[in-house]
Structures are given as C-alpha cells and as structure tokens.
C-alpha cells in the first residue's frame, strides 16, 4: 500500500468579531488546531469526537472546500495546500464528499439522472459516457434504471444516501470523505449503507475518511481511528487496539458510553464533567483537563504531545498515559 494522503499540522482558525479594537491578538475560533496523520491507499480512517470537535471542518479543509489557515496537505505526494483555480478544479475529481443529510444535499428540482451526471457534465464527459456511467452507478449502489427519472422526494432516506454515494463516485475518485453519512438514517438502514460502502471500497479501491460521532459505526468500517477533542487529535490507533485498549481518558470515556452487545457484561460508564469548552477560548495545557478525571497541575500548564504509547503504533496525547491505563 502507498500513502495517498498526508496531513501535517493542519489548522483552520475562524476570525471572530474583535471587541477590543486595538488589542494585539485578534480573537479566533480554533476549529482545527494542528492535526497530522496519513492514510494509505484503500484504507479507512475513522475520525470521531463530540460535535464541535472540528472533525467536519478538518474534512472540508482537506478537500479544500475551505482554505486551511496553516499546515500542509499532500495528495499522492504532491503538496496541494496552495492549489487554486484549474489545478484545484482538476483535483476535485479525485477527492469527493458524501454528506450527512442526503435529502438536503440533493436538489429537489433535479431528477436522479441530472444529479448524478452533473459532475460528469462539468468534466465534459460525452453524452454516451454519461449515460453508460449513470447506468453502472445506479446498479452498483443498488438502485434500478427506472429510478433515474424520479425526484429525491420519491425516495426513502437510505435510497437518497445511495444516490448521494452514486454522485460522489461519478468521477472515479480515489479519496472519499464521508461526513456522518449514516447518522441521519435508521439503525437498520445504517448497516445496509455501511455494507454498501465497504463493497464499493473493495470494488473501486476507494480510500475513506469516515467522520462520525457514533463509535460503534466507526469501529465496523475503520482500519484505524483518530479521536478528536477541541480541534486536536488526542489518540490514533488501529481500530481493534483503540476499542480494546484505549489509552487516552477521553477515548475511554467515549467508549464507556457505547452500549455493550452482550447484555450479561457490565460496563462502567465514565461520565465527563461539564460541557465541551469553547474552541474560541480553549483551556490551557491539555485542553481536556477541565473534564478529565485524572487531571493534575501539569495538565493545566503543559500541553501533552501526541506520542507513541505502544509497540503497535498506538499514539495518545496524555502526560499520564501509562498510569491512567494501569
Ligand atoms: Fe487528563 Fe492530564 Fe492526560 Fe490531559 S494530560 S488527558 S488532563 S491526565
């Protein structure tokens, strides 16, 4: 496998209205605050955390739907951070997004055929190619050819997400960023859509970044999982390692809230105190210290680095990682 995407020290800060006109430091909301990771071709990286942790902003920054404030993004070895205009337009072909709300992302006035072929028209595929591709895409996502002349309101939530997936595959992308693709769907439909995404990944050698707040969904589809808190990655590991042996207190708390499949097994829930602090005014040192059950003085003062904590490559950002897991 080769590295498809590498992100180093990616930041996305949004300027806020300045209440003090002459203050030196302009207030900013640090939605993404220096994340680094890489993804191999054909791999799925889960990106999880509470809402407001910056995972969707990270996804949109990587796709360059919004411009990152700082950091580098390498796609197939090329630094695309400063791509603009035609270069960026061409890149869009290789990197696509699947949206959370399939209904909101589909134009109610366009038929399914118009929706799916729209990106093909932009990239000037011939009419024959568009028609052929449309038939193939409807088939691979489990829709019938007669569906092409219908409108989004004529479909169920699961079918609409299949249409969204077909549209995202219209230009044969290599990387697909899936932003909470199943969280608006019923649990029974979620499994079908996840299975479809896995099949498509195998068939088209897709690489996924799978953004979600539901850790059980992420476990099923991901090879590795990165946990985000207030714009930073606090833990990253192979999915099984992370779920069986989480090292960071925040990951432990998130996992303790996932319902246990075996009703005979008791699980101790870790309740985090307080709410997620504002990314406009994050806590000093370890950003998690205001809610962490193990916080000590050093946590308020020094930011822990994301470092390797086991021989299998698991990484966590905590001053006491060895103590808190023992
Ligand atoms: Fe908790 Fe301190 Fe570790 Fe942060 S560094 S997760 S506050 S123990």
mmCIF file of C-alpha atoms and ligand atoms in Angstrom:
data_model
loop_
_atom_site.group_PDB
_atom_site.id
_atom_site.type_symbol
_atom_site.label_atom_id
_atom_site.label_comp_id
_atom_site.label_asym_id
_atom_site.label_seq_id
_atom_site.Cartn_x
_atom_site.Cartn_y
_atom_site.Cartn_z
ATOM 1 C CA UNK A 1 0.000 0.000 0.000
ATOM 2 C CA UNK A 2 1.161 3.542 -0.702
ATOM 3 C CA UNK A 3 0.416 6.739 1.162
ATOM 4 C CA UNK A 4 -2.477 8.511 -0.550
ATOM 5 C CA UNK A 5 -2.917 11.439 1.806
ATOM 6 C CA UNK A 6 -0.668 13.059 4.364
ATOM 7 C CA UNK A 7 -1.741 15.963 6.525
ATOM 8 C CA UNK A 8 0.767 17.848 8.643
ATOM 9 C CA UNK A 9 -0.056 20.415 11.322
ATOM 10 C CA UNK A 10 -3.358 21.327 9.663
ATOM 11 C CA UNK A 11 -5.102 24.302 11.237
ATOM 12 C CA UNK A 12 -8.349 26.052 10.484
ATOM 13 C CA UNK A 13 -8.986 29.129 12.595
ATOM 14 C CA UNK A 14 -12.027 31.332 12.017
ATOM 15 C CA UNK A 15 -11.648 35.022 12.901
ATOM 16 C CA UNK A 16 -14.164 36.308 15.428
ATOM 17 C CA UNK A 17 -15.524 39.801 15.823
ATOM 18 C CA UNK A 18 -12.985 41.852 17.719
ATOM 19 C CA UNK A 19 -14.482 43.507 20.781
ATOM 20 C CA UNK A 20 -11.227 45.281 21.718
ATOM 21 C CA UNK A 21 -10.429 47.407 18.701
ATOM 22 C CA UNK A 22 -6.716 47.886 19.417
ATOM 23 C CA UNK A 23 -5.872 44.558 21.037
ATOM 24 C CA UNK A 24 -2.832 42.877 19.508
ATOM 25 C CA UNK A 25 -4.206 39.365 19.391
ATOM 26 C CA UNK A 26 -7.226 39.005 17.162
ATOM 27 C CA UNK A 27 -9.758 36.545 18.612
ATOM 28 C CA UNK A 28 -10.111 33.311 16.637
ATOM 29 C CA UNK A 29 -12.129 30.131 16.860
ATOM 30 C CA UNK A 30 -9.655 27.255 16.625
ATOM 31 C CA UNK A 31 -11.874 24.682 14.904
ATOM 32 C CA UNK A 32 -8.888 22.570 13.799
ATOM 33 C CA UNK A 33 -5.699 23.185 15.693
ATOM 34 C CA UNK A 34 -2.691 21.351 14.304
ATOM 35 C CA UNK A 35 -3.638 17.822 13.275
ATOM 36 C CA UNK A 36 -1.285 15.416 11.491
ATOM 37 C CA UNK A 37 -1.946 11.968 10.070
ATOM 38 C CA UNK A 38 -1.557 9.932 6.900
ATOM 39 C CA UNK A 39 -3.775 7.429 5.080
ATOM 40 C CA UNK A 40 -2.729 4.536 2.897
ATOM 41 C CA UNK A 41 -4.451 3.866 -0.389
ATOM 42 C CA UNK A 42 -7.506 1.646 0.170
ATOM 43 C CA UNK A 43 -7.585 2.335 3.912
ATOM 44 C CA UNK A 44 -10.436 3.734 6.025
ATOM 45 C CA UNK A 45 -9.595 6.200 8.754
ATOM 46 C CA UNK A 46 -12.398 6.926 11.224
ATOM 47 C CA UNK A 47 -12.457 10.452 12.627
ATOM 48 C CA UNK A 48 -14.526 10.659 15.794
ATOM 49 C CA UNK A 49 -15.391 13.060 18.584
ATOM 50 C CA UNK A 50 -18.272 15.070 20.015
ATOM 51 C CA UNK A 51 -19.974 17.601 17.763
ATOM 52 C CA UNK A 52 -17.939 20.780 17.688
ATOM 53 C CA UNK A 53 -14.592 18.951 17.950
ATOM 54 C CA UNK A 54 -13.575 20.028 14.440
ATOM 55 C CA UNK A 55 -13.878 16.753 12.535
ATOM 56 C CA UNK A 56 -16.134 18.099 9.759
ATOM 57 C CA UNK A 57 -14.031 21.253 9.415
ATOM 58 C CA UNK A 58 -10.954 19.031 9.100
ATOM 59 C CA UNK A 59 -12.665 17.070 6.297
ATOM 60 C CA UNK A 60 -13.657 20.218 4.422
ATOM 61 C CA UNK A 61 -10.178 21.706 4.841
ATOM 62 C CA UNK A 62 -8.574 18.578 3.376
ATOM 63 C CA UNK A 63 -10.916 18.786 0.383
ATOM 64 C CA UNK A 64 -10.097 22.496 0.194
ATOM 65 C CA UNK A 65 -13.762 23.404 0.259
ATOM 66 C CA UNK A 66 -12.497 25.866 2.855
ATOM 67 C CA UNK A 67 -8.946 27.176 2.912
ATOM 68 C CA UNK A 68 -6.798 25.898 5.779
ATOM 69 C CA UNK A 69 -5.159 28.571 7.939
ATOM 70 C CA UNK A 70 -1.889 26.645 8.229
ATOM 71 C CA UNK A 71 -0.355 23.268 7.519
ATOM 72 C CA UNK A 72 0.312 21.063 4.520
ATOM 73 C CA UNK A 73 -1.812 18.540 2.673
ATOM 74 C CA UNK A 74 -0.037 16.037 0.440
ATOM 75 C CA UNK A 75 -2.154 14.060 -2.006
ATOM 76 C CA UNK A 76 -0.253 11.305 -3.834
ATOM 77 C CA UNK A 77 2.968 13.012 -2.788
ATOM 78 C CA UNK A 78 2.006 16.470 -4.150
ATOM 79 C CA UNK A 79 1.570 19.362 -1.782
ATOM 80 C CA UNK A 80 -1.920 20.604 -2.652
ATOM 81 C CA UNK A 81 -2.135 23.175 0.148
ATOM 82 C CA UNK A 82 -1.764 26.108 -2.203
ATOM 83 C CA UNK A 83 -3.713 24.734 -5.158
ATOM 84 C CA UNK A 84 -6.120 27.250 -6.675
ATOM 85 C CA UNK A 85 -8.140 27.650 -9.904
ATOM 86 C CA UNK A 86 -7.738 24.995 -12.579
ATOM 87 C CA UNK A 87 -5.361 22.837 -10.505
ATOM 88 C CA UNK A 88 -7.893 22.712 -7.699
ATOM 89 C CA UNK A 89 -10.759 22.026 -10.098
ATOM 90 C CA UNK A 90 -8.904 19.012 -11.527
ATOM 91 C CA UNK A 91 -8.134 17.772 -8.026
ATOM 92 C CA UNK A 92 -11.856 17.764 -7.133
ATOM 93 C CA UNK A 93 -12.237 14.786 -9.454
ATOM 94 C CA UNK A 94 -10.041 12.661 -7.195
ATOM 95 C CA UNK A 95 -11.443 13.773 -3.844
ATOM 96 C CA UNK A 96 -15.145 13.702 -3.097
ATOM 97 C CA UNK A 97 -17.515 14.236 -0.183
ATOM 98 C CA UNK A 98 -20.544 12.273 0.971
ATOM 99 C CA UNK A 99 -22.848 14.474 3.037
ATOM 100 C CA UNK A 100 -24.614 13.753 6.291
ATOM 101 C CA UNK A 101 -28.109 14.709 5.217
ATOM 102 C CA UNK A 102 -28.832 13.048 1.865
ATOM 103 C CA UNK A 103 -32.073 14.995 1.439
ATOM 104 C CA UNK A 104 -30.581 18.439 1.986
ATOM 105 C CA UNK A 105 -27.672 17.656 -0.339
ATOM 106 C CA UNK A 106 -29.905 16.690 -3.289
ATOM 107 C CA UNK A 107 -31.589 19.338 -5.415
ATOM 108 C CA UNK A 108 -35.352 18.639 -5.157
ATOM 109 C CA UNK A 109 -35.925 20.035 -8.660
ATOM 110 C CA UNK A 110 -33.437 17.742 -10.372
ATOM 111 C CA UNK A 111 -34.052 14.145 -11.372
ATOM 112 C CA UNK A 112 -31.664 11.493 -10.130
ATOM 113 C CA UNK A 113 -30.120 11.281 -13.612
ATOM 114 C CA UNK A 114 -29.459 15.042 -13.628
ATOM 115 C CA UNK A 115 -27.997 14.898 -10.113
ATOM 116 C CA UNK A 116 -25.632 12.010 -10.783
ATOM 117 C CA UNK A 117 -24.476 13.210 -14.206
ATOM 118 C CA UNK A 118 -23.937 16.829 -13.104
ATOM 119 C CA UNK A 119 -20.251 16.327 -12.160
ATOM 120 C CA UNK A 120 -19.729 14.404 -15.436
ATOM 121 C CA UNK A 121 -21.057 17.370 -17.420
ATOM 122 C CA UNK A 122 -18.702 19.710 -15.571
ATOM 123 C CA UNK A 123 -15.807 17.457 -16.579
ATOM 124 C CA UNK A 124 -17.148 17.276 -20.137
ATOM 125 C CA UNK A 125 -17.829 13.562 -20.452
ATOM 126 C CA UNK A 126 -19.691 12.765 -23.669
ATOM 127 C CA UNK A 127 -23.454 12.053 -23.584
ATOM 128 C CA UNK A 128 -22.793 8.346 -24.228
ATOM 129 C CA UNK A 129 -20.233 8.148 -21.435
ATOM 130 C CA UNK A 130 -22.622 9.915 -19.049
ATOM 131 C CA UNK A 131 -25.445 7.546 -19.902
ATOM 132 C CA UNK A 132 -23.270 4.448 -19.559
ATOM 133 C CA UNK A 133 -21.779 5.626 -16.270
ATOM 134 C CA UNK A 134 -25.187 6.546 -14.871
ATOM 135 C CA UNK A 135 -26.457 3.011 -15.505
ATOM 136 C CA UNK A 136 -23.359 1.477 -13.896
ATOM 137 C CA UNK A 137 -23.571 3.736 -10.842
ATOM 138 C CA UNK A 138 -27.271 3.103 -10.244
ATOM 139 C CA UNK A 139 -26.530 -0.592 -10.470
ATOM 140 C CA UNK A 140 -23.572 -0.633 -8.064
ATOM 141 C CA UNK A 141 -25.435 1.354 -5.380
ATOM 142 C CA UNK A 142 -28.467 -0.964 -5.630
ATOM 143 C CA UNK A 143 -30.934 1.293 -7.497
ATOM 144 C CA UNK A 144 -32.935 0.415 -10.621
ATOM 145 C CA UNK A 145 -32.562 2.101 -14.002
ATOM 146 C CA UNK A 146 -36.159 3.401 -13.874
ATOM 147 C CA UNK A 147 -35.211 5.405 -10.751
ATOM 148 C CA UNK A 148 -33.188 7.796 -12.890
ATOM 149 C CA UNK A 149 -36.206 9.884 -13.932
ATOM 150 C CA UNK A 150 -37.546 10.307 -10.395
ATOM 151 C CA UNK A 151 -37.035 13.132 -7.921
ATOM 152 C CA UNK A 152 -35.422 12.985 -4.453
ATOM 153 C CA UNK A 153 -38.738 13.198 -2.541
ATOM 154 C CA UNK A 154 -39.811 9.903 -4.126
ATOM 155 C CA UNK A 155 -37.072 8.003 -2.251
ATOM 156 C CA UNK A 156 -36.525 6.793 1.311
ATOM 157 C CA UNK A 157 -33.630 8.126 3.428
ATOM 158 C CA UNK A 158 -31.490 5.070 2.684
ATOM 159 C CA UNK A 159 -32.133 5.323 -1.059
ATOM 160 C CA UNK A 160 -31.301 9.023 -1.018
ATOM 161 C CA UNK A 161 -27.972 8.250 0.601
ATOM 162 C CA UNK A 162 -27.351 5.671 -2.144
ATOM 163 C CA UNK A 163 -27.994 8.438 -4.682
ATOM 164 C CA UNK A 164 -25.526 10.690 -2.816
ATOM 165 C CA UNK A 165 -22.948 7.893 -2.898
ATOM 166 C CA UNK A 166 -23.517 7.340 -6.642
ATOM 167 C CA UNK A 167 -22.987 11.057 -7.269
ATOM 168 C CA UNK A 168 -19.770 11.075 -5.246
ATOM 169 C CA UNK A 169 -18.433 8.194 -7.393
ATOM 170 C CA UNK A 170 -19.363 9.811 -10.726
ATOM 171 C CA UNK A 171 -15.793 10.915 -11.469
ATOM 172 C CA UNK A 172 -13.944 7.833 -10.144
ATOM 173 C CA UNK A 173 -12.447 9.495 -7.069
ATOM 174 C CA UNK A 174 -9.651 7.932 -5.035
ATOM 175 C CA UNK A 175 -10.415 9.605 -1.717
ATOM 176 C CA UNK A 176 -13.948 9.958 -0.371
ATOM 177 C CA UNK A 177 -14.598 11.942 2.793
ATOM 178 C CA UNK A 178 -17.777 10.647 4.372
ATOM 179 C CA UNK A 179 -19.199 13.244 6.752
ATOM 180 C CA UNK A 180 -21.559 11.431 9.135
ATOM 181 C CA UNK A 181 -23.035 9.539 6.149
ATOM 182 C CA UNK A 182 -25.377 7.338 8.169
ATOM 183 C CA UNK A 183 -26.220 9.365 11.268
ATOM 184 C CA UNK A 184 -29.498 10.654 9.766
ATOM 185 C CA UNK A 185 -30.646 7.096 8.949
ATOM 186 C CA UNK A 186 -32.497 4.417 10.949
ATOM 187 C CA UNK A 187 -30.205 1.865 12.591
ATOM 188 C CA UNK A 188 -31.354 -0.979 10.303
ATOM 189 C CA UNK A 189 -30.658 1.150 7.201
ATOM 190 C CA UNK A 190 -27.294 2.307 8.596
ATOM 191 C CA UNK A 191 -25.951 -1.255 8.391
ATOM 192 C CA UNK A 192 -27.054 -1.614 4.754
ATOM 193 C CA UNK A 193 -25.391 1.648 3.726
ATOM 194 C CA UNK A 194 -22.186 0.772 5.604
ATOM 195 C CA UNK A 195 -22.084 -2.641 3.913
ATOM 196 C CA UNK A 196 -22.595 -0.965 0.543
ATOM 197 C CA UNK A 197 -19.745 1.450 1.249
ATOM 198 C CA UNK A 198 -17.469 -1.459 2.150
ATOM 199 C CA UNK A 199 -18.373 -3.280 -1.070
ATOM 200 C CA UNK A 200 -17.733 -0.140 -3.135
ATOM 201 C CA UNK A 201 -14.412 0.385 -1.399
ATOM 202 C CA UNK A 202 -13.288 -3.057 -2.454
ATOM 203 C CA UNK A 203 -14.617 -2.743 -5.995
ATOM 204 C CA UNK A 204 -13.160 0.703 -6.719
ATOM 205 C CA UNK A 205 -10.170 0.678 -4.326
ATOM 206 C CA UNK A 206 -11.528 3.727 -2.507
ATOM 207 C CA UNK A 207 -9.854 5.371 0.444
ATOM 208 C CA UNK A 208 -12.244 6.712 3.075
ATOM 209 C CA UNK A 209 -12.099 9.257 5.833
ATOM 210 C CA UNK A 210 -15.189 8.334 7.805
ATOM 211 C CA UNK A 211 -16.353 11.122 10.092
ATOM 212 C CA UNK A 212 -18.817 10.173 12.836
ATOM 213 C CA UNK A 213 -19.742 10.676 16.454
ATOM 214 C CA UNK A 214 -21.090 7.119 16.805
ATOM 215 C CA UNK A 215 -18.138 4.966 17.805
ATOM 216 C CA UNK A 216 -19.809 1.636 17.113
ATOM 217 C CA UNK A 217 -20.394 2.579 13.446
ATOM 218 C CA UNK A 218 -16.801 3.753 13.083
ATOM 219 C CA UNK A 219 -15.415 0.536 14.562
ATOM 220 C CA UNK A 220 -17.188 -1.556 11.951
ATOM 221 C CA UNK A 221 -15.826 0.256 8.915
ATOM 222 C CA UNK A 222 -12.455 1.676 10.008
ATOM 223 C CA UNK A 223 -8.961 0.228 9.779
ATOM 224 C CA UNK A 224 -7.661 2.966 12.059
ATOM 225 C CA UNK A 225 -9.448 5.538 14.199
ATOM 226 C CA UNK A 226 -8.404 9.058 15.217
ATOM 227 C CA UNK A 227 -10.176 10.671 18.184
ATOM 228 C CA UNK A 228 -10.500 14.449 18.140
ATOM 229 C CA UNK A 229 -11.079 16.830 21.033
ATOM 230 C CA UNK A 230 -11.306 20.595 20.596
ATOM 231 C CA UNK A 231 -9.584 20.637 17.225
ATOM 232 C CA UNK A 232 -6.768 18.230 18.109
ATOM 233 C CA UNK A 233 -6.156 14.511 17.681
ATOM 234 C CA UNK A 234 -5.799 13.054 21.180
ATOM 235 C CA UNK A 235 -5.469 9.412 20.171
ATOM 236 C CA UNK A 236 -4.937 7.463 16.954
ATOM 237 C CA UNK A 237 -4.614 3.701 16.606
ATOM 238 C CA UNK A 238 -5.706 0.617 14.726
ATOM 239 C CA UNK A 239 -9.444 0.221 15.284
ATOM 240 C CA UNK A 240 -9.228 -3.013 17.311
ATOM 241 C CA UNK A 241 -6.422 -1.677 19.508
ATOM 242 C CA UNK A 242 -8.294 1.513 20.205
ATOM 243 C CA UNK A 243 -11.537 -0.239 21.101
ATOM 244 C CA UNK A 244 -9.925 -2.951 23.222
ATOM 245 C CA UNK A 245 -7.296 -0.848 24.919
ATOM 246 C CA UNK A 246 -7.963 2.905 24.706
ATOM 247 C CA UNK A 247 -5.097 4.847 26.247
ATOM 248 C CA UNK A 248 -6.457 8.394 26.411
ATOM 249 C CA UNK A 249 -9.002 9.243 29.160
ATOM 250 C CA UNK A 250 -11.237 10.967 26.601
ATOM 251 C CA UNK A 251 -11.321 7.879 24.352
ATOM 252 C CA UNK A 252 -12.021 5.747 27.433
ATOM 253 C CA UNK A 253 -14.962 7.992 28.331
ATOM 254 C CA UNK A 254 -16.383 7.928 24.783
ATOM 255 C CA UNK A 255 -16.097 4.148 24.606
ATOM 256 C CA UNK A 256 -17.695 3.672 28.013
ATOM 257 C CA UNK A 257 -20.852 5.248 26.540
ATOM 258 C CA UNK A 258 -21.082 2.733 23.671
ATOM 259 C CA UNK A 259 -23.780 0.129 24.536
ATOM 260 C CA UNK A 260 -22.392 -3.359 25.178
ATOM 261 C CA UNK A 261 -23.605 -6.008 22.702
ATOM 262 C CA UNK A 262 -23.545 -8.702 25.393
ATOM 263 C CA UNK A 263 -26.264 -7.855 27.992
ATOM 264 C CA UNK A 264 -24.506 -10.030 30.617
ATOM 265 C CA UNK A 265 -21.396 -7.900 30.536
ATOM 266 C CA UNK A 266 -21.481 -4.892 32.808
ATOM 267 C CA UNK A 267 -19.749 -1.757 31.728
ATOM 268 C CA UNK A 268 -18.773 1.128 33.918
ATOM 269 C CA UNK A 269 -19.813 4.393 32.323
ATOM 270 C CA UNK A 270 -17.364 7.284 32.699
ATOM 271 C CA UNK A 271 -19.383 10.470 32.993
ATOM 272 C CA UNK A 272 -17.431 13.523 31.929
ATOM 273 C CA UNK A 273 -17.980 16.625 33.999
ATOM 274 C CA UNK A 274 -19.018 19.857 32.339
ATOM 275 C CA UNK A 275 -19.629 20.726 28.717
ATOM 276 C CA UNK A 276 -17.215 20.882 25.820
ATOM 277 C CA UNK A 277 -15.304 24.176 26.295
ATOM 278 C CA UNK A 278 -15.498 26.764 23.535
ATOM 279 C CA UNK A 279 -12.882 26.394 20.776
ATOM 280 C CA UNK A 280 -12.742 30.209 20.836
ATOM 281 C CA UNK A 281 -11.305 30.053 24.328
ATOM 282 C CA UNK A 282 -9.825 26.568 24.845
ATOM 283 C CA UNK A 283 -8.340 25.552 28.221
ATOM 284 C CA UNK A 284 -4.572 25.939 28.700
ATOM 285 C CA UNK A 285 -2.179 22.958 28.707
ATOM 286 C CA UNK A 286 -4.100 19.771 27.960
ATOM 287 C CA UNK A 287 -7.391 21.006 26.519
ATOM 288 C CA UNK A 288 -9.166 18.087 28.176
ATOM 289 C CA UNK A 289 -8.062 18.993 31.723
ATOM 290 C CA UNK A 290 -11.329 20.742 32.680
ATOM 291 C CA UNK A 291 -13.204 17.433 32.244
ATOM 292 C CA UNK A 292 -10.555 14.787 32.850
ATOM 293 C CA UNK A 293 -10.904 12.629 35.998
ATOM 294 C CA UNK A 294 -7.099 12.235 36.171
ATOM 295 C CA UNK A 295 -6.043 15.872 35.683
ATOM 296 C CA UNK A 296 -3.147 17.225 37.767
ATOM 297 C CA UNK A 297 -1.326 20.539 37.909
ATOM 298 C CA UNK A 298 0.976 19.767 34.974
ATOM 299 C CA UNK A 299 -2.096 19.142 32.792
ATOM 300 C CA UNK A 300 -3.247 22.740 33.302
ATOM 301 C CA UNK A 301 0.144 24.078 32.307
ATOM 302 C CA UNK A 302 1.776 21.857 29.716
ATOM 303 C CA UNK A 303 0.253 20.613 26.520
ATOM 304 C CA UNK A 304 0.918 16.852 26.152
ATOM 305 C CA UNK A 305 2.362 15.750 22.830
ATOM 306 C CA UNK A 306 0.789 13.066 20.707
ATOM 307 C CA UNK A 307 3.313 10.250 21.134
ATOM 308 C CA UNK A 308 3.618 6.560 20.602
ATOM 309 C CA UNK A 309 2.319 4.609 23.594
ATOM 310 C CA UNK A 310 2.557 1.006 22.462
ATOM 311 C CA UNK A 311 4.650 -1.142 20.166
ATOM 312 C CA UNK A 312 1.819 -1.413 17.619
ATOM 313 C CA UNK A 313 1.930 2.286 16.770
ATOM 314 C CA UNK A 314 -0.918 3.477 19.016
ATOM 315 C CA UNK A 315 -0.454 7.173 19.806
ATOM 316 C CA UNK A 316 -2.027 9.279 22.551
ATOM 317 C CA UNK A 317 -1.609 12.794 23.929
ATOM 318 C CA UNK A 318 -1.632 12.492 27.728
ATOM 319 C CA UNK A 319 1.010 13.215 30.408
ATOM 320 C CA UNK A 320 -0.040 10.178 32.423
ATOM 321 C CA UNK A 321 -0.950 7.725 29.727
ATOM 322 C CA UNK A 322 0.810 4.783 31.371
ATOM 323 C CA UNK A 323 -0.530 5.488 34.833
ATOM 324 C CA UNK A 324 -4.143 6.049 33.830
ATOM 325 C CA UNK A 325 -4.385 2.815 31.874
ATOM 326 C CA UNK A 326 -2.856 0.538 34.538
HETATM 327 FE FE1 LIG B 1 -6.155 14.027 31.595
HETATM 328 FE FE2 LIG B 1 -3.855 15.227 32.140
HETATM 329 FE FE3 LIG B 1 -3.922 13.213 30.447
HETATM 330 FE FE4 LIG B 1 -4.969 15.574 29.775
HETATM 331 S S1 LIG B 1 -2.809 15.135 30.170
HETATM 332 S S2 LIG B 1 -5.870 13.597 29.423
HETATM 333 S S3 LIG B 1 -5.811 16.215 31.718
HETATM 334 S S4 LIG B 1 -4.370 13.109 32.621
#
